[in-house]
Amino acid sequence: MTGTTSLPIDETSRARLASDGLRMVLVDPTDAAAHAAWFRAETRGFHGAEPSAELVEQRRASARSEDRMVGVLDDTTAMPEVPVATTVCWPAELTVPGGRAVGTWAVSGVTVSPTHRRRGIARALVEAELRTAVAHGLPTATLTVSESTIYSRFGFSPAVLARDVTVQTARARWSGPEPAGRVHAVTAEQLDEVGPQIVERVRLTRPGEVSYGGPLWTRQLGLSVDDENAKNLRFVRHDAPDGTPDGFAIYQLIERGHDFSEHELKLNTLVAVTADAYAALWRFVLEMDLVSTVTAHLRPVDEPLRWLLEDFRAVGVTETDHLWVRVLDVPAALSARTYLSPGRLVLTVSDPLGHAAGTWALDVSPDGTATVTASTDPAEATMTVNALGALYLGGVPARTLAAAGSLHGDVDRVDAIFRSPVAPYLSIWF
Ligand SMILES: CC(C)(COP(=O)(O)OP(=O)(O)OC[C@H]1O[C@@H](n2cnc3c(N)ncnc32)[C@H](O)[C@@H]1OP(=O)(O)O)[C@@H](O)C(=O)NCCC(=O)NCCS
């Protein structure tokens, strides 16, 4: 095994699960049978359909050496080769304020079989992954969640919010700029050629984005084997006037009721490097014939769309949590980003799991960069590790956290330093 799989299994959790008769193992993706059993268990864990042999093989072939797959086996079950619990994690880059990135342990695929739930297996696995991230020298861990009730207890907090947007097209008369450039209809394969570069150009411009590729990108294009929705997907690319691709959108059309002019256009993805690409792609989907409603999932909280339409109320918005962040190494995490105002801030962080606990001095230079050291000075602010995770990308006001009782002290100063001028955003889930 190589990459992140070279580290041994976490001994604390292995022993804890062994005392319950369970075997916690690393899954080697080159072992086809073990990989297939793990993948089936993970799919079941999220109530997915039984994957075909082709899909299992596609996933195995696209497994990366850095994917660390963990399974928990119970030799007493009727299918002892199928794990009763799964996780998969990999190192990624999380964009932070200042156009830089910090290492993050992307945590995914956390499932426990309904036959083994609520006996501490997920706790053992998640705590193991946090220790493994630390062992890899990764200052943060991140995840997107199925339920927002699970991960606070492990020190994670929502740091990126997102919006679901519904637009009534009859009211959405365009009043924004006339964008330059051109929208082309393309195939999934054509988008596959340029899409990753477009995503990469956007990634460092937004705190909250997490680097991705491989199966996550394949899934967006509907190129996963077994993707029954694939044939419904439509792809458009925006090219700048000089012909450089600088944005794309992926959408599908859903017939609603008996009126053929009442289709819903479901915008799955819209990525734009430039303001022109943003305006052109939105205008393209809003002016589609036979569509009465455009819905879009996981859009940025500062989406300018409403300001580009004559009727502000054509757009309905629902906000939700999206990326959850867990700070593990305070000096490494906090010194990776830049800050809005210079000065010194001493903060005390409480962390039941210990990783981030301590009193830390943040010294911000006039250029916004910071050095972070352990300190014995009196703290101007105290906060839980969850509050620190929420603050970290600059999208959650300290005042909000103070109102929730997870942050105390000089709230205005914390805000003046931590807020990001660009709202954090994450364009995918994982
Ligand atoms: C969520 C899931 C992984 C929990 O597994 P589990 O082994 O039953 O969890 P544990 O027994 O280790 O519970 C750990 C803690 O989380 C709590 N918890 C577990 N599931 C929870 C849930 N769905 N909502 C709220 N709290 C939950 C437990 O009460 C326990 O609390 P405590 O240790 O502070 O007393 C499992 O129910 C599952 O696979 N769900 C479906 C797939 C899913 O949604 N996975 C999460 C992906 S983001």
XYZ file of C-alpha atoms and ligand atoms in Angstrom:
478
model
C 0.000 0.000 0.000
C 1.175 3.544 -0.694
C 0.297 7.193 -0.007
C -2.078 7.770 2.842
C -2.668 4.040 3.193
C 0.914 3.536 4.332
C 0.086 4.653 7.870
C -1.086 1.821 10.120
C -4.679 1.583 11.239
C -5.429 3.768 14.249
C -4.534 1.585 17.226
C -6.855 3.248 19.759
C -9.980 2.668 17.693
C -8.823 -0.722 16.455
C -8.484 -1.907 20.066
C -11.757 -0.302 21.092
C -13.661 -2.081 18.288
C -11.772 -5.350 18.867
C -13.060 -5.346 22.444
C -16.526 -5.471 20.856
C -15.588 -8.404 18.592
C -15.095 -6.208 15.502
C -12.115 -6.006 13.152
C -11.125 -2.568 11.858
C -9.108 -2.981 8.652
C -7.583 -0.942 5.851
C -9.061 -1.943 2.507
C -6.586 -2.418 -0.324
C -8.242 -1.278 -3.582
C -6.067 -3.699 -5.534
C -7.836 -6.535 -3.683
C -10.881 -6.681 -5.968
C -13.065 -8.753 -3.632
C -12.350 -6.624 -0.560
C -12.882 -3.403 -2.527
C -16.178 -4.644 -3.987
C -17.472 -5.672 -0.547
C -16.478 -2.276 0.912
C -18.149 -0.392 -1.946
C -21.347 -2.432 -1.595
C -21.414 -1.700 2.132
C -20.907 2.025 1.581
C -23.617 2.139 -1.098
C -26.063 0.336 1.175
C -25.149 2.674 4.006
C -26.557 5.571 1.969
C -29.568 3.515 0.841
C -28.256 3.313 -2.735
C -29.198 0.660 -5.273
C -27.052 -2.463 -5.430
C -24.135 -1.479 -7.728
C -23.526 -3.485 -10.910
C -20.288 -5.390 -11.431
C -19.332 -2.728 -14.038
C -19.765 0.114 -11.578
C -17.820 -1.759 -8.902
C -15.013 -2.243 -11.407
C -15.114 1.409 -12.552
C -14.817 2.559 -8.945
C -11.979 0.156 -8.235
C -10.112 1.224 -11.355
C -10.491 4.895 -10.439
C -9.473 4.454 -6.779
C -6.491 6.690 -6.083
C -3.485 5.700 -4.022
C -4.340 8.491 -1.575
C -7.849 7.143 -0.900
C -7.739 5.596 2.553
C -10.617 3.155 2.807
C -11.404 1.678 6.194
C -13.849 -1.125 6.887
C -15.119 -2.721 10.067
C -15.742 -6.447 9.810
C -17.920 -8.591 12.022
C -17.011 -12.231 11.465
C -20.240 -13.373 13.111
C -22.602 -11.885 10.510
C -24.253 -13.830 7.675
C -22.060 -11.923 5.164
C -18.772 -11.668 7.076
C -16.840 -10.337 4.062
C -19.084 -7.227 3.844
C -17.992 -4.493 6.251
C -20.547 -3.370 8.819
C -19.043 0.114 8.717
C -17.016 2.186 6.261
C -15.065 5.403 5.853
C -12.993 6.772 3.008
C -10.701 9.755 3.436
C -8.096 11.476 1.322
C -5.835 14.528 1.547
C -7.134 17.564 -0.342
C -6.560 21.301 -0.494
C -9.024 23.626 1.199
C -8.987 27.212 -0.052
C -8.682 29.755 2.752
C -9.011 33.561 2.731
C -6.133 35.182 0.877
C -6.200 32.911 -2.181
C -4.152 30.175 -0.542
C -4.894 26.585 0.344
C -4.389 24.502 3.462
C -4.139 20.737 3.677
C -7.333 19.027 4.709
C -8.375 15.453 5.418
C -11.556 15.005 3.380
C -13.773 12.597 5.293
C -16.439 10.720 3.380
C -18.323 7.453 3.138
C -19.075 7.265 6.878
C -21.624 4.501 7.196
C -22.604 1.986 9.862
C -24.942 -0.853 9.007
C -28.435 -0.568 10.566
C -27.686 -3.915 12.236
C -24.787 -2.343 14.170
C -25.927 1.227 14.774
C -25.586 3.211 17.993
C -22.910 1.189 19.664
C -20.056 3.618 19.092
C -18.693 2.381 15.747
C -18.983 5.744 13.964
C -17.397 7.468 16.935
C -14.464 5.061 16.814
C -14.045 5.600 13.061
C -14.351 9.405 13.042
C -12.023 9.855 16.012
C -9.568 7.517 14.273
C -9.696 9.646 11.134
C -8.943 12.806 13.108
C -5.875 11.161 14.654
C -4.869 9.855 11.219
C -5.144 13.361 9.753
C -2.884 14.632 12.509
C -0.431 11.812 11.831
C -0.376 12.928 8.191
C 0.344 16.501 9.261
C -2.950 17.835 7.934
C -4.102 20.908 9.902
C -7.828 20.529 9.174
C -10.487 17.928 8.444
C -13.559 18.604 6.325
C -16.782 16.903 5.351
C -20.214 17.471 3.883
C -22.969 15.835 5.856
C -26.105 13.783 5.341
C -27.504 15.025 8.659
C -26.430 18.110 10.543
C -26.744 16.430 13.942
C -23.828 14.022 13.772
C -20.471 15.808 13.628
C -20.513 18.700 16.122
C -19.552 16.259 18.855
C -16.281 15.624 17.007
C -15.427 19.340 16.780
C -16.727 20.008 13.254
C -18.821 23.051 12.492
C -20.520 24.481 9.423
C -18.055 26.970 7.916
C -19.562 27.258 4.446
C -23.265 27.840 4.002
C -25.026 27.372 0.682
C -28.287 28.350 -0.932
C -30.896 26.486 -2.853
C -32.374 28.872 -5.379
C -35.731 28.781 -7.162
C -36.398 31.226 -9.984
C -39.786 31.884 -11.554
C -38.705 32.521 -15.119
C -41.798 34.561 -16.043
C -40.659 37.192 -13.532
C -36.939 36.866 -14.242
C -36.498 39.552 -16.884
C -32.800 40.179 -17.377
C -31.557 43.599 -16.302
C -27.898 42.686 -15.861
C -25.051 43.425 -18.237
C -24.916 42.116 -21.793
C -22.189 39.529 -21.421
C -19.433 39.185 -23.995
C -18.493 35.753 -25.334
C -20.499 32.786 -26.485
C -22.388 29.820 -25.049
C -21.846 26.458 -26.783
C -23.793 23.247 -26.297
C -21.216 20.503 -25.675
C -21.115 16.808 -24.833
C -20.053 15.394 -21.468
C -16.851 14.215 -23.134
C -16.118 17.699 -24.521
C -16.708 19.223 -21.100
C -14.484 16.565 -19.571
C -11.607 18.020 -21.618
C -11.815 21.604 -20.318
C -13.988 21.476 -17.195
C -11.262 20.500 -14.714
C -9.107 23.458 -15.829
C -12.049 25.829 -15.385
C -12.736 24.407 -11.914
C -9.052 24.777 -11.071
C -9.017 28.445 -12.186
C -11.899 29.200 -9.834
C -10.733 27.127 -6.884
C -8.299 29.547 -5.268
C -10.577 32.561 -5.723
C -13.073 31.302 -3.136
C -12.400 30.228 0.438
C -14.181 26.955 1.058
C -13.476 25.229 -2.242
C -11.922 21.783 -1.869
C -9.754 20.383 -4.662
C -11.344 17.449 -6.415
C -11.189 15.261 -9.480
C -11.579 11.573 -10.217
C -14.922 10.025 -9.285
C -16.388 13.322 -8.012
C -15.886 14.964 -11.394
C -17.037 11.844 -13.243
C -20.219 11.892 -11.146
C -20.942 15.511 -12.084
C -20.711 14.671 -15.766
C -22.972 11.635 -15.385
C -20.141 9.428 -16.638
C -20.402 6.957 -13.749
C -21.547 3.554 -14.915
C -25.127 2.921 -13.658
C -25.982 6.630 -13.573
C -29.604 6.379 -14.666
C -29.902 10.139 -14.809
C -26.980 10.543 -17.229
C -29.099 10.740 -20.375
C -31.052 13.674 -18.955
C -28.006 15.877 -18.477
C -27.253 18.811 -20.780
C -23.916 20.614 -20.914
C -23.008 24.122 -22.032
C -19.654 25.827 -22.087
C -18.966 29.551 -22.145
C -16.056 30.852 -24.195
C -14.562 34.322 -23.779
C -14.420 36.497 -26.934
C -10.888 35.191 -27.595
C -12.237 31.604 -27.559
C -10.886 30.629 -24.134
C -13.368 28.422 -22.228
C -14.151 30.210 -18.956
C -17.325 28.652 -17.594
C -19.802 25.825 -17.891
C -23.203 24.709 -16.722
C -24.736 21.257 -16.283
C -28.517 21.032 -16.148
C -31.489 18.842 -16.834
C -35.103 19.430 -17.791
C -37.974 17.860 -15.904
C -41.503 17.803 -17.294
C -44.049 19.011 -14.740
C -47.773 18.293 -14.912
C -49.769 18.507 -18.166
C -48.571 21.855 -19.456
C -45.575 21.378 -21.731
C -44.436 24.947 -21.103
C -44.043 24.266 -17.386
C -40.750 22.375 -17.387
C -38.409 22.721 -14.447
C -34.802 23.356 -15.364
C -32.647 21.856 -12.652
C -29.258 23.540 -12.698
C -26.835 21.025 -11.239
C -23.636 23.021 -11.667
C -22.657 26.488 -12.853
C -18.977 27.368 -12.688
C -17.748 30.708 -14.030
C -14.282 32.212 -13.989
C -15.432 35.654 -15.166
C -18.418 37.942 -14.617
C -19.259 37.553 -18.319
C -19.346 33.765 -18.069
C -21.497 33.998 -14.927
C -24.029 36.336 -16.536
C -24.114 34.513 -19.863
C -24.694 31.086 -18.326
C -27.406 32.276 -15.941
C -29.119 34.196 -18.703
C -28.954 31.151 -20.945
C -30.766 28.923 -18.458
C -33.299 31.579 -17.416
C -34.346 32.311 -20.992
C -34.825 28.678 -22.003
C -38.142 28.073 -23.772
C -40.783 25.819 -22.190
C -39.364 26.361 -18.705
C -41.324 28.030 -15.918
C -38.998 27.311 -12.999
C -35.250 27.108 -12.623
C -33.945 25.424 -9.490
C -30.320 25.354 -8.434
C -28.772 23.505 -5.541
C -25.694 24.561 -3.541
C -25.231 28.091 -4.799
C -23.035 30.693 -3.047
C -24.644 32.773 -0.304
C -23.481 35.912 -2.115
C -24.881 34.817 -5.489
C -25.473 38.113 -7.342
C -28.293 36.693 -9.467
C -31.131 38.693 -7.866
C -29.311 41.917 -8.719
C -29.242 40.953 -12.399
C -33.020 40.643 -12.706
C -35.736 43.256 -12.925
C -37.805 41.533 -10.253
C -35.752 40.807 -7.149
C -38.515 38.528 -5.861
C -38.329 36.265 -8.896
C -35.686 34.414 -6.901
C -36.536 32.392 -3.805
C -33.699 31.370 -1.545
C -33.281 28.707 1.141
C -30.072 28.573 3.124
C -28.395 25.488 4.522
C -25.114 24.298 6.009
C -22.700 22.811 3.517
C -18.982 22.368 4.313
C -18.105 21.418 7.886
C -14.603 22.232 9.090
C -12.618 20.802 12.011
C -9.401 22.563 13.007
C -6.750 20.104 14.187
C -3.497 22.073 14.233
C -4.187 25.658 15.282
C -0.818 27.263 14.371
C -0.670 25.560 10.945
C -4.335 26.219 10.121
C -4.485 29.834 11.268
C -1.155 30.821 9.702
C -2.269 29.421 6.330
C -4.849 32.170 5.757
C -4.694 35.950 5.696
C -6.681 38.380 7.842
C -8.466 41.652 7.308
C -6.805 43.804 9.949
C -3.357 43.709 11.524
C -2.643 43.333 15.223
C -2.394 40.734 17.946
C -5.239 38.565 19.160
C -4.851 35.980 21.905
C -7.488 33.297 21.916
C -8.165 30.229 24.002
C -9.660 27.207 22.299
C -11.355 24.373 24.159
C -11.373 20.964 22.496
C -12.683 17.811 24.214
C -10.567 15.699 21.842
C -7.457 17.759 22.619
C -6.162 18.477 19.094
C -6.762 22.230 19.037
C -6.873 22.981 22.764
C -4.687 25.763 24.101
C -4.089 29.480 24.178
C -2.778 30.887 20.935
C -1.423 34.283 19.907
C -2.306 35.363 16.391
C 0.052 38.114 15.185
C -1.255 39.621 11.978
C 1.167 41.710 9.868
C 0.069 44.728 7.850
C 0.025 42.523 4.726
C -2.551 40.242 6.391
C -0.297 37.231 6.900
C -0.058 35.858 10.431
C 2.231 33.957 12.727
C 0.569 31.806 15.357
C 2.249 30.616 18.535
C 1.259 29.072 21.849
C 0.866 31.817 24.432
C 0.535 32.314 28.162
C -0.944 35.813 27.776
C -4.512 36.452 28.915
C -6.981 35.577 26.159
C -9.123 38.294 24.560
C -11.500 35.667 23.241
C -12.341 32.117 24.247
C -14.123 29.702 21.979
C -14.911 26.054 21.380
C -13.084 24.236 18.614
C -16.431 24.233 16.778
C -16.566 28.031 16.898
C -13.008 28.186 15.592
C -13.999 25.909 12.684
C -16.962 28.167 11.909
C -14.781 31.285 12.002
C -11.918 29.787 10.071
C -13.027 30.573 6.508
C -14.374 33.976 7.474
C -17.990 33.291 6.589
C -19.626 33.026 10.009
C -19.705 36.198 12.134
C -18.171 35.996 15.611
C -21.301 37.792 16.791
C -23.417 34.837 15.688
C -21.195 32.416 17.570
C -21.264 34.661 20.641
C -25.074 34.654 20.503
C -24.937 30.858 20.436
C -22.664 30.829 23.494
C -19.702 29.159 21.794
C -17.496 32.281 21.712
C -16.859 34.884 24.410
C -14.752 38.006 24.641
C -13.946 40.830 22.254
C -16.413 39.836 19.551
C -15.904 42.955 17.417
C -12.152 42.417 17.272
C -12.523 38.770 16.356
C -14.901 39.797 13.586
C -12.653 42.580 12.340
C -9.802 40.098 11.997
C -11.481 36.887 10.854
C -14.188 37.975 8.393
C -13.471 37.226 4.745
C -14.275 39.810 2.064
C -15.263 36.914 -0.210
C -18.021 34.653 1.122
C -16.839 31.044 1.417
C -18.334 28.644 -1.079
C -17.993 24.975 -1.958
C -19.363 23.913 -5.325
C -19.464 20.143 -4.737
C -20.428 17.661 -2.057
C -18.289 14.702 -1.125
C -24.718 8.276 11.136
C -24.140 6.913 11.422
C -22.799 6.773 10.690
C -23.927 6.770 12.929
O -23.296 5.531 13.199
P -23.373 4.861 14.661
O -22.315 3.822 14.722
O -24.763 4.472 14.954
O -22.956 6.090 15.598
P -22.321 5.954 17.044
O -23.008 4.855 17.799
O -20.843 5.864 16.989
O -22.730 7.349 17.645
C -21.768 8.353 17.904
C -22.495 9.507 18.513
O -23.286 10.155 17.512
C -24.667 10.135 17.877
N -25.381 9.879 16.637
C -25.194 8.840 15.806
N -25.987 8.987 14.730
C -26.660 10.121 14.899
C -27.634 10.789 14.127
N -28.036 10.295 12.966
N -28.133 11.940 14.601
C -27.716 12.437 15.797
N -26.777 11.840 16.576
C -26.270 10.693 16.120
C -24.804 9.042 18.898
O -25.868 9.295 19.736
C -23.464 9.111 19.599
O -23.436 10.181 20.511
P -22.407 10.217 21.745
O -21.232 9.340 21.397
O -22.048 11.644 21.853
O -23.189 9.654 22.893
C -25.089 5.774 10.936
O -26.334 5.945 11.562
C -25.305 5.740 9.447
O -24.609 5.011 8.738
N -26.283 6.518 8.906
C -26.610 6.481 7.484
C -25.466 7.034 6.615
C -25.094 8.424 7.029
O -25.924 9.314 7.079
N -23.777 8.638 7.291
C -23.252 9.936 7.618
C -22.636 10.490 6.379
S -22.216 12.179 6.508
